[in-house]
Each structure stands twice: as structure tokens, then as C-alpha cells.
Coordinates of C-alpha atoms in Angstrom, one line a residue:
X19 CA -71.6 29.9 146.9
X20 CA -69.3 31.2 144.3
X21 CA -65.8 32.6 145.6
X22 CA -64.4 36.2 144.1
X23 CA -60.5 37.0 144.9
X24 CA -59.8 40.8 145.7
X25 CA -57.6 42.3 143.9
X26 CA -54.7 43.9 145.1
X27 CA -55.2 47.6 144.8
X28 CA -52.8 50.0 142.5
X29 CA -53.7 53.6 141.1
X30 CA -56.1 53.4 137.9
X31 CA -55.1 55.4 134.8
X32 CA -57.5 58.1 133.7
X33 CA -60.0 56.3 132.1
X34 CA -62.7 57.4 133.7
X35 CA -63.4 60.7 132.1
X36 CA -64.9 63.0 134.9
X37 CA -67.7 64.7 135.8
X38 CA -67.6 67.5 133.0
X39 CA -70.8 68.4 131.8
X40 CA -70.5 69.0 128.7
X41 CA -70.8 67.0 125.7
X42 CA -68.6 66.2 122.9
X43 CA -69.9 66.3 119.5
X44 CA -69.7 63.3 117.6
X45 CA -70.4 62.4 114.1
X46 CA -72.0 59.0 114.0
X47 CA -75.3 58.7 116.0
X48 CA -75.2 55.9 118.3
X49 CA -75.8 54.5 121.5
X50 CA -72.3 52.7 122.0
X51 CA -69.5 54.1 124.0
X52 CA -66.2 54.8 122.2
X53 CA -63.7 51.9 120.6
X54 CA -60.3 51.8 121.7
X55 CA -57.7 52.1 118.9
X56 CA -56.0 49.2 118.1
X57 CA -52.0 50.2 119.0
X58 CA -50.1 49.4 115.8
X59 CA -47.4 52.2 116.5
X60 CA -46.1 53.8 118.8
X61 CA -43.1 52.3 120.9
X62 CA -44.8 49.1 122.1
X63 CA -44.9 48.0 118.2
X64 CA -41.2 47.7 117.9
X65 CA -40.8 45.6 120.8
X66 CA -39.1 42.5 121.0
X67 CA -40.4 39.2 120.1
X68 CA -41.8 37.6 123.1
X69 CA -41.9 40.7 125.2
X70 CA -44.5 42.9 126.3
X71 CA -44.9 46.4 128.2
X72 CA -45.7 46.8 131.5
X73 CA -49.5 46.9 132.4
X74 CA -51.1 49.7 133.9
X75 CA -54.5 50.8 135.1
X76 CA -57.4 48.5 134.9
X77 CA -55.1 46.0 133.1
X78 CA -52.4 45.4 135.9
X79 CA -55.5 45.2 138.2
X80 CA -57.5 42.1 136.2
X81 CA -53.5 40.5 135.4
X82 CA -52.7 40.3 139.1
X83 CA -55.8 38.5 140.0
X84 CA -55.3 35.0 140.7
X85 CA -57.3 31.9 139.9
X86 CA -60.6 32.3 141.5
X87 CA -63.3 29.2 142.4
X88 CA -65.4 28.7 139.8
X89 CA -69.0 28.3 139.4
X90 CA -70.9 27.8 136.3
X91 CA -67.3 27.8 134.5
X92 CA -67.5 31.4 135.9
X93 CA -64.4 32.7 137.5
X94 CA -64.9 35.8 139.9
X95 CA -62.9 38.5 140.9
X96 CA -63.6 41.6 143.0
X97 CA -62.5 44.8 141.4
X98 CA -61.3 48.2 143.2
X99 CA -63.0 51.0 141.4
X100 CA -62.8 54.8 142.5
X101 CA -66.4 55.2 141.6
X102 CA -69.8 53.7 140.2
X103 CA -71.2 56.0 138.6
X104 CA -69.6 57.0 135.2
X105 CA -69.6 60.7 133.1
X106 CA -71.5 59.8 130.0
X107 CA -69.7 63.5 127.8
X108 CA -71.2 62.4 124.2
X109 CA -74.3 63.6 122.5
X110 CA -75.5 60.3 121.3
X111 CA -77.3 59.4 124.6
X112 CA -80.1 60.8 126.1
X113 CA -78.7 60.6 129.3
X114 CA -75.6 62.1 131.7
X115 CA -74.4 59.0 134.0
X116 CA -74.1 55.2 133.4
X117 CA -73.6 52.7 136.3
X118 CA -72.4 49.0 135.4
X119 CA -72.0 46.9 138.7
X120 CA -70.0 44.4 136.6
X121 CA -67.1 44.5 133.8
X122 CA -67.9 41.2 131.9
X123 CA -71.3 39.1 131.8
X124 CA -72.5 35.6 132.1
X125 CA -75.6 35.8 129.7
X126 CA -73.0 34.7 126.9
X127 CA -75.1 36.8 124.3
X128 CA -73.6 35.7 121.0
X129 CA -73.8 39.4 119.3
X130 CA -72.8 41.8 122.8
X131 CA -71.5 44.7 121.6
X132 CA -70.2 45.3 125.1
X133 CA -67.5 42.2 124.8
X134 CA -64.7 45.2 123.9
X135 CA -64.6 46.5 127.0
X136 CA -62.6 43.2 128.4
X137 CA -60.4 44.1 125.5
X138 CA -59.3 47.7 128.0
X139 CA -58.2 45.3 130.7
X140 CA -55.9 43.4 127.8
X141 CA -58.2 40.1 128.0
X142 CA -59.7 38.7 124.8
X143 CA -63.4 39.4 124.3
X144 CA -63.7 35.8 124.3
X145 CA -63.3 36.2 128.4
X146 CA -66.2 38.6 128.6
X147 CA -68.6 35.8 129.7
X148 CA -66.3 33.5 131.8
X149 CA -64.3 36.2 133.5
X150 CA -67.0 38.3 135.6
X151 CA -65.4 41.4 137.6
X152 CA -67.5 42.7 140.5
X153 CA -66.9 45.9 141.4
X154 CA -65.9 46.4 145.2
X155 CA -67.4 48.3 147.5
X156 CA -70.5 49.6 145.2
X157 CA -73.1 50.1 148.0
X158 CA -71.0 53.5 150.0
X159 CA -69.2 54.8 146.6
X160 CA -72.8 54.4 144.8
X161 CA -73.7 56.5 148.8
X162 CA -70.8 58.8 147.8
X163 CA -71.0 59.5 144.0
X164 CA -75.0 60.2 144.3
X165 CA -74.3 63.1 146.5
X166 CA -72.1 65.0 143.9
X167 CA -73.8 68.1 143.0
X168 CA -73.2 67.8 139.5
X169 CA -75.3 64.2 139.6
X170 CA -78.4 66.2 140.7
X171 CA -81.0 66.7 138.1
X172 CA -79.5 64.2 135.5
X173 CA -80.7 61.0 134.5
X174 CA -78.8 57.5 135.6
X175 CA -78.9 54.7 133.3
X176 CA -78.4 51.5 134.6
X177 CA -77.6 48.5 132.4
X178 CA -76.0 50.0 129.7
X179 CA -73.1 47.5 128.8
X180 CA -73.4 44.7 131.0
X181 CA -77.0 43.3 132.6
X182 CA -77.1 44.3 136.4
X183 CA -79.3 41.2 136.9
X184 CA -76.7 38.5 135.3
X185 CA -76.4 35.2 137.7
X186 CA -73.3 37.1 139.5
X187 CA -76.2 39.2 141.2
X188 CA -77.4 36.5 143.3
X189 CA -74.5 35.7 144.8
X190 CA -72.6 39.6 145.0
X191 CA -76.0 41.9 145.4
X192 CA -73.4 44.9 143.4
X193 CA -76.7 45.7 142.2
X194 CA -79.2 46.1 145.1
X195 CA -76.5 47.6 146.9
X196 CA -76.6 50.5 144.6
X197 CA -80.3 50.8 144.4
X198 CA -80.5 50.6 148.3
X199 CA -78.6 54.3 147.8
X200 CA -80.7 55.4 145.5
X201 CA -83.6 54.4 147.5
X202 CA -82.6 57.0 150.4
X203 CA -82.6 59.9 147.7
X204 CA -85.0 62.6 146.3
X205 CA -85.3 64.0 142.7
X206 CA -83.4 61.4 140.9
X207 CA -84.1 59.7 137.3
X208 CA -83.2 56.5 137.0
X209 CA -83.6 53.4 134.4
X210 CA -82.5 50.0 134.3
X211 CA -82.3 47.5 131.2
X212 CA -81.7 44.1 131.4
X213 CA -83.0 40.8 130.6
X214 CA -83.4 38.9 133.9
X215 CA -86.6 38.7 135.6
X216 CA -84.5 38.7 138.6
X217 CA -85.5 42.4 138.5
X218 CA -88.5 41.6 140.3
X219 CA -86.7 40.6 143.3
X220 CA -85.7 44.0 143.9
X221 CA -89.5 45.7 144.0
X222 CA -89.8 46.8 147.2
X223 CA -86.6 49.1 146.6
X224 CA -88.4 50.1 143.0
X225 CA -91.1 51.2 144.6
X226 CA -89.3 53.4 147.8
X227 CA -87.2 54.7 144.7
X228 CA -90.3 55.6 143.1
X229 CA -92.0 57.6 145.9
X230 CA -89.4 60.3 145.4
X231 CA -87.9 59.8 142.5
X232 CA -88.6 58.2 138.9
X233 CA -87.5 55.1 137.6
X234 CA -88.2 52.8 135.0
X235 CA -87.4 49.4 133.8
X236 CA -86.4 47.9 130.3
X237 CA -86.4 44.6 129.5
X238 CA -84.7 43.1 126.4
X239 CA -85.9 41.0 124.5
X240 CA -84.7 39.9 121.0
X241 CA -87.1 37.2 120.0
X242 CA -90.0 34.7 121.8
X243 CA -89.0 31.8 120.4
X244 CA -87.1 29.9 123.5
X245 CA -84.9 27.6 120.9
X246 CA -83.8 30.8 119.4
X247 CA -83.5 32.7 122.1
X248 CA -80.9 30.1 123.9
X249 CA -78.8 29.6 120.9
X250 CA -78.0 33.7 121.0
X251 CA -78.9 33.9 124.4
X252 CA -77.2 31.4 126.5
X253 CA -77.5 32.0 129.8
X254 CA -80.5 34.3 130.0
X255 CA -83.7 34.0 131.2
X256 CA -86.0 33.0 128.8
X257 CA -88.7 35.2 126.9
X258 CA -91.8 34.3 129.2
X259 CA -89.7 35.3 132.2
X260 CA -89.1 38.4 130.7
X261 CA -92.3 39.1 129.8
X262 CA -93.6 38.0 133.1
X263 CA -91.3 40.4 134.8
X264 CA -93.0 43.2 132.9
X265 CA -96.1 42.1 133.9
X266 CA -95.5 41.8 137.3
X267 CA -93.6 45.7 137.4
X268 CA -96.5 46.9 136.1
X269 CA -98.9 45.5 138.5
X270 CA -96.9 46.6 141.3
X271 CA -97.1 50.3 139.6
X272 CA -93.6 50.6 138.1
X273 CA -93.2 51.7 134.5
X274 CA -92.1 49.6 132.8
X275 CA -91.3 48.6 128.6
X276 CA -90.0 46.3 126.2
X277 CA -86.6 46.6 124.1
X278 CA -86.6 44.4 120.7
X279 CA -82.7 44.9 120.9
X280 CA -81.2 44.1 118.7
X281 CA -83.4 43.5 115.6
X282 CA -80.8 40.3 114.2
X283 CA -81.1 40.2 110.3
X284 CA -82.4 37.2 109.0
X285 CA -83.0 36.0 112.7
X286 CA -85.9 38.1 114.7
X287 CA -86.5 40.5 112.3
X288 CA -89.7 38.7 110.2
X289 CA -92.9 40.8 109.8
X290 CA -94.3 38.1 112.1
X291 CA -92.1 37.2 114.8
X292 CA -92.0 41.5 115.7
X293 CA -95.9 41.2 115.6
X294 CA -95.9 38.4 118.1
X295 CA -93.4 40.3 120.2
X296 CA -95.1 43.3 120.5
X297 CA -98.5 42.3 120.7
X298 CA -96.9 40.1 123.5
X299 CA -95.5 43.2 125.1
X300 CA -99.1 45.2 124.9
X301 CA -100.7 41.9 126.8
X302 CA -98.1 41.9 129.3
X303 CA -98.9 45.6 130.2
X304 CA -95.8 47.0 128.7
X305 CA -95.5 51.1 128.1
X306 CA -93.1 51.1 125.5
X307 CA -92.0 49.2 122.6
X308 CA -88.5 50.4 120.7
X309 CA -86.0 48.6 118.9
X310 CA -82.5 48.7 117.5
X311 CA -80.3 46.7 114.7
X312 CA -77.7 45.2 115.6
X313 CA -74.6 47.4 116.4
X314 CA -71.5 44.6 115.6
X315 CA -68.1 45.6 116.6
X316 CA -65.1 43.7 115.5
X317 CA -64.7 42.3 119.2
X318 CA -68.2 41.1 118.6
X319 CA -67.6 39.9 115.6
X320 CA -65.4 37.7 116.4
X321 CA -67.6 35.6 118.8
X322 CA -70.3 35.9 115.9
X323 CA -69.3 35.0 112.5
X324 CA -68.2 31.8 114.0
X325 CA -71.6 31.4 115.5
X326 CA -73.2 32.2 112.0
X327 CA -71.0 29.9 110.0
X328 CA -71.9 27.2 112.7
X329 CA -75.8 27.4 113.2
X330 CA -76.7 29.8 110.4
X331 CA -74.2 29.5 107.8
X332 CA -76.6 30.6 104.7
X333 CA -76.5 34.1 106.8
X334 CA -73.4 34.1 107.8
X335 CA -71.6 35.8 104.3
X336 CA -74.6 38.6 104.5
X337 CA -73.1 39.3 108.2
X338 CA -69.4 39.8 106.6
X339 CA -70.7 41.6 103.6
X340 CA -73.0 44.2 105.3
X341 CA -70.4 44.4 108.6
X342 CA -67.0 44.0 107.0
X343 CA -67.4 48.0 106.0
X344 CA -69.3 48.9 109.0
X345 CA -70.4 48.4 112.3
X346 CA -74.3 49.2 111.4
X347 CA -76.2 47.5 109.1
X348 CA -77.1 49.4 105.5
X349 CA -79.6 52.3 106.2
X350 CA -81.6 50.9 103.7
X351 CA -82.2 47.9 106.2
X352 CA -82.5 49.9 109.4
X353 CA -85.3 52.4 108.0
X354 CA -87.3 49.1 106.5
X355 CA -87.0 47.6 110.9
X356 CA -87.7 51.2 111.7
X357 CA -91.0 51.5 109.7
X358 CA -92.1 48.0 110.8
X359 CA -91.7 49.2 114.8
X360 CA -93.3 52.4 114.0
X361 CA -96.3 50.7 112.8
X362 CA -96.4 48.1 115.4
X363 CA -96.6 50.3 118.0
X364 CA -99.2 52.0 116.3
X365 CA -101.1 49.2 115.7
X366 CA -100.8 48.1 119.5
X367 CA -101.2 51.5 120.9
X368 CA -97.3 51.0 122.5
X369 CA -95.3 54.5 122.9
X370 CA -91.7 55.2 123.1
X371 CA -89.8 55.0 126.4
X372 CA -90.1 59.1 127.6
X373 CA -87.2 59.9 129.2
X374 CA -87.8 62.1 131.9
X375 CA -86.6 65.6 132.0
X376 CA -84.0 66.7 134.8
X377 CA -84.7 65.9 138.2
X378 CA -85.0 69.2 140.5
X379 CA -82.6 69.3 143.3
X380 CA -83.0 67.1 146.3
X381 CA -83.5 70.6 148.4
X382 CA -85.9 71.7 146.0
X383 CA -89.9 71.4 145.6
X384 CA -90.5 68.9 142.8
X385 CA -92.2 70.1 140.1
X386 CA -95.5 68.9 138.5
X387 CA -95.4 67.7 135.2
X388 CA -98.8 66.6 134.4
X389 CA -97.3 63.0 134.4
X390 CA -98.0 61.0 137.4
X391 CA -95.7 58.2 138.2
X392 CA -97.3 57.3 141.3
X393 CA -98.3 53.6 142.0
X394 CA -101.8 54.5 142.1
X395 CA -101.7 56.3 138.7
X396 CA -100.0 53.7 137.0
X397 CA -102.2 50.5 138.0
X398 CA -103.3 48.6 134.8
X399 CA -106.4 50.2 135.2
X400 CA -105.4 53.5 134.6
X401 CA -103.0 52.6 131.7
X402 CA -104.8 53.7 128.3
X403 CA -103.6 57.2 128.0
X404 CA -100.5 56.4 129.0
X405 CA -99.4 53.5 126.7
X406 CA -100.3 56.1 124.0
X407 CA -98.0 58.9 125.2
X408 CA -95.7 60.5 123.2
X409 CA -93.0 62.4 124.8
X410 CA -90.1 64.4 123.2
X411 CA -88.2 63.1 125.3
X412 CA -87.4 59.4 125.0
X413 CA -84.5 57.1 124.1
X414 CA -83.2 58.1 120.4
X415 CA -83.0 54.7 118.4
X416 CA -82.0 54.4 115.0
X417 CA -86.1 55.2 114.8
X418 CA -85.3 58.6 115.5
X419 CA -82.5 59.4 113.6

């Protein structure tokens, strides 16, 4: 049994933005979260060598952690938070409120975009798979945060930096905890994306979820080739799992799909390996098909050229000529992946993940919306018109934009 070390706590800063719901506008369609700016003025640029300010917020909380047991070269730590679920205020996501049970993740994925956000707690992205932060308490503040009034009626997506099924949920249960909240509520919307099969173990709370409310499940995966898929994939489960874990959902009556994400130039992204994978994803029952190129940050980057140079190194000087000016690939590139998935899920009769629209209030009489999510109506034999569904409302992906 791995150990965690509470840490002591201390007031947060204000990082976490609220419950506002508006939206800012922001220029550059995406599905990522913000970059911190890199502080190269200011008065902590002029200080002394060998000196540095004093930490603050979720920094000074992760620095006065000490040395946990380790297990699987995994250190653990339990981390105060003042809430679990989190104000998504930008435009570029189809939904209102993201819940990450953990800051960090052992999967080890080679290109994670997420790895910047151990960068806000002043620990190198290098960390982000070695230093897992649980966060304390989740099961009453998930209780707490669900009953908010401005929560009712908006979609909850959970999964959307770091997986909720990573190897830390076997031994801390962040993640069941939440859903066992969820479970005792009406009129919510609710997704999860990850790529553990261990999602499965959780059905019977999917499915009391389900009776009042929606929810649906994502699994990622990149490529099906299990060499492949360890090399960029360390620690996950392997492609079979994954697909098995659809399969399994969908038998039990939970919707279910399959994200290609991220398409990885030169990697996944032949005519034939996205055939396999999709056609794979129609066999195993799957709803949805929808993919994205990769998104690489400079804290990804880091963990990722090196990679390339190492395993791939006749790719690796495309990666730092298409990603040195940007963190997206050219357009160019990204309509060419776009038309392929458009015409593989044409070809396989797969839709795009609908999003559904705002829940009505708990106190209020749900509404009929011609789509019926019951177990019943989604057995595998009743699944032909709705594999073919096309519903405004979905995910965006570079697809859409």
C-alpha cells in the first residue's frame, strides 16, 4: 500500500477563478487551459544570485511536503484544496466545470500537454509523472461544490488534464469518491476521459449516475499497436484494455466513445493505422469516434524532443520545425487528419460525442429530448440509429473548427 504525507495546510492564492459564468473570449480555439507567463521581470528578476522569493499558494503547499514512501518510483502527497470542482470561464470548451482528482499523473505519456501545470506549484514538468498530488478530502467538497446553484444545469468534465483512473486510483479512490456524490444527484451532465480500463470498476456507480442523470465515457486512445503504445505510453493500460473497457460500458448500457487523441505526426497518423482504430472502435460498440493533433507546449516539449531524438530521431527535426513557432501543428496538416476522421467515421457509421444540453434543475421535471439514455435503450441491440447521430452539440475538435 503506497503512503501519501498530508500537507500542512496554508491559505491558497487565487488561482482558482470562481464560479462566474461568463466566458471570456479568446482568440485561439483550443481545448487547453491557459499557460502561465514565464516571469522574466518584475522584482523577482533582479534578485540576488542564489536567492529566491518566498513561495506562496499551491507552491509553498507542494515545497513543504516532505519525502513520502514510494511505490512504483511514485512519491505521494495529499493535497488541501478548497474545492473539486473548477470554473471552466473560456469559450473554447464545450463545457462549464472540470474536476481533476489528481495534480500530476503516472501514465508517463511522453507528449501530455498537461505536464505545465506542475510548473504552477514551481516543480519541473519532469516531476509530473513521479510526483502525484491527491487531493484531500474530495468525496464531501465534491458533496459540497455539487450543490452550488450555479453547478445546476451545466455539464462536468472529468478527466481533462490528468487521467482519473491513473494507478494512484487504486490505492486513494479520489475518484470514486467523487462519483459516489454524483451518484446521489438529479439532472446533472457528466463525462469522463481517460485511458484506464479501470473505469469499469466503477459501473455500478455509472449506472445509479445514469438513472437520473447523463454521463458518458471517453477513452483515449492514440494508436493499437502495444510496442508503440508503451514507448509513448508508459504506464497505461494497453490498447485491448481500452477497447475492452468500451465494450464492456456499452454492454452494461453506458455511452460510451473512442478519442484518437492526439493524432502524433509521423507516428499514429497513417491512412491505415486510423482505419484499424476506428474500425476497432465500431466492433467494440463505440458511439463516437473524434480525434485531435497533437497540442505541444514548451513544458511538453521538453520531455518530447528528447524522446524523438532518442527513438525517432528522423522525426524529431519536423517536431522542432513545425512546434518551434507554435504549439499546433500547420493547419495544412490538421485539415488533411481532419478529413481522414471525417471519412472514417463515415465509412464506420461512428458519430461525434453529443454533448448534452443543460441539465434542468434537480427540483425540476426533466425534460424529454427524444434521446433516451436509459440502459434499456442503449443495449447493443438497439444501437444503429444511434452510432449514426449527429448532434449540434458535441465536443469541438480541430474537426470543427
Amino acid at each position: 500500500m503506497a503512503t501519501a504525507t498530508t500537507i500542512p495546510t496554508t491559505p491558497q492564492n487565487s488561482s482558482y477563478k470562481g464560479v462566474l459564468r461568463g466566458r471570456r473570449k479568446d482568440s485561439t480555439p483550443t481545448l487547453f487551459p491557459d499557460v502561465p507567463v514565464q516571469r522574466d521581470s518584475g522584482p523577482d528578476a533582479l534578485l540576488p544570485p542564489g536567492s529566491r522569493p518566498e513561495r506562496v499558494g499551491i507552491a509553498r503547499l507542494a515545497s513543504s511536503s516532505p519525502l513520502a514512501d514510494a511505490k512504483r518510483g511514485t512519491e505521494y502527497f495529499l493535497l488541501p484544496v478548497r474545492s473539486i470542482l473548477n470554473h471552466c470561464d473560456s469559450d473554447r470548451v464545450p463545457f462549464s466545470w472540470t474536476v481533476n482528482p489528481y495534480r500530476g499523473c503516472e501514465f508517463g505519456c511522453q507528449y501530455c500537454y498537461a505536464r505545465y501545470t506542475h510548473e504552477y506549484m514551481e516543480l519541473d514538468s519532469a516531476d509530473f509523472e513521479r510526483k502525484i498530488y491527491v487531493k484531500q478530502d474530495a468525496g464531501p467538497l465534491a458533496g459540497r461544490d455539487l450543490g452550488m446553484e450555479k453547478v445546476q444545469g451545466e455539464h462536468i468534465a472529468i478527466g481533462t488534464a490528468t487521467d482519473p483512473y491513473q494507478p494512484a486510483e487504486r490505492e486513494f479512490g479520489t475518484t470514486r469518491a467523487i462519483l459516489e456524490q454524483m451518484a446521489t444527484r438529479k439532472g446533472l451532465s457528466v463525462s469522463i476521459t481517460t485511458k484506464s480500463n479501470q473505469v469499469v470498476r466503477d459501473l455500478d456507480l455509472l449506472l445509479r449516475i445514469a438513472a437520473h442523470s447523463t454521463v458518458h465515457v471517453n477513452l483515449s486512445i492514440t494508436t493499437l499497436r502495444p510496442r508503440l503504445a508503451r514507448m509513448l505510453e508508459p504506464r497505461a493500460p494497453r490498447p485491448d484494455l481500452r477497447l475492452q473497457a468500451v465494450r464492456e460500458l456499452r454492454n452494461a448500457g453506458i455511452a460510451a466513445g473512442v478519442f484518437a487523441m492526439p493524432v502524433l505526426p509521423g507516428l499514429t497518423d497513417a491512412e491505415a493505422d486510423l482505419d484499424a482504430l476506428a474500425r476497432a472502435s465500431r466492433d467494440a460498440g463505440a458511439q463516437w469516434f473524434a480525434a485531435r493533433v497533437l497540442y505541444l507546449m514548451p513544458s511538453a516539449q521538453k520531455q518530447f524532443l528528447p524522446f524523438l531524438y532518442a527513438k525517432f530521431p528522423k522525426l524529431a527535426r519536423r517536431y522542432r520545425e513545425w512546434f518551434s513557432r507554435s504549439n499546433y501543428a500547420p493547419e495544412s496538416y490538421q485539415r488533411e487528419i481532419s478529413g481522414r476522421i471525417a471519412a472514417l467515421r463515415t465509412k464506420y457509421h461512428l458519430g461525434k460525442l453529443p454533448i448534452e444540453p443543460a441539465r434542468p434543475r434537480e427540483d425540476a421535471p426533466q425534460l424529454n429530448l427524444g434521446l433516451d439514455f436509459t440502459p434499456a435503450a442503449q443495449s447493443p441491440q438497439r444501437l444503429t440509429d444511434a452510432r449514426s447521430l449527429q448532434s449540434p452539440l458535441r465536443v469541438l475538435t480541430n474537426e470543427d473548427r
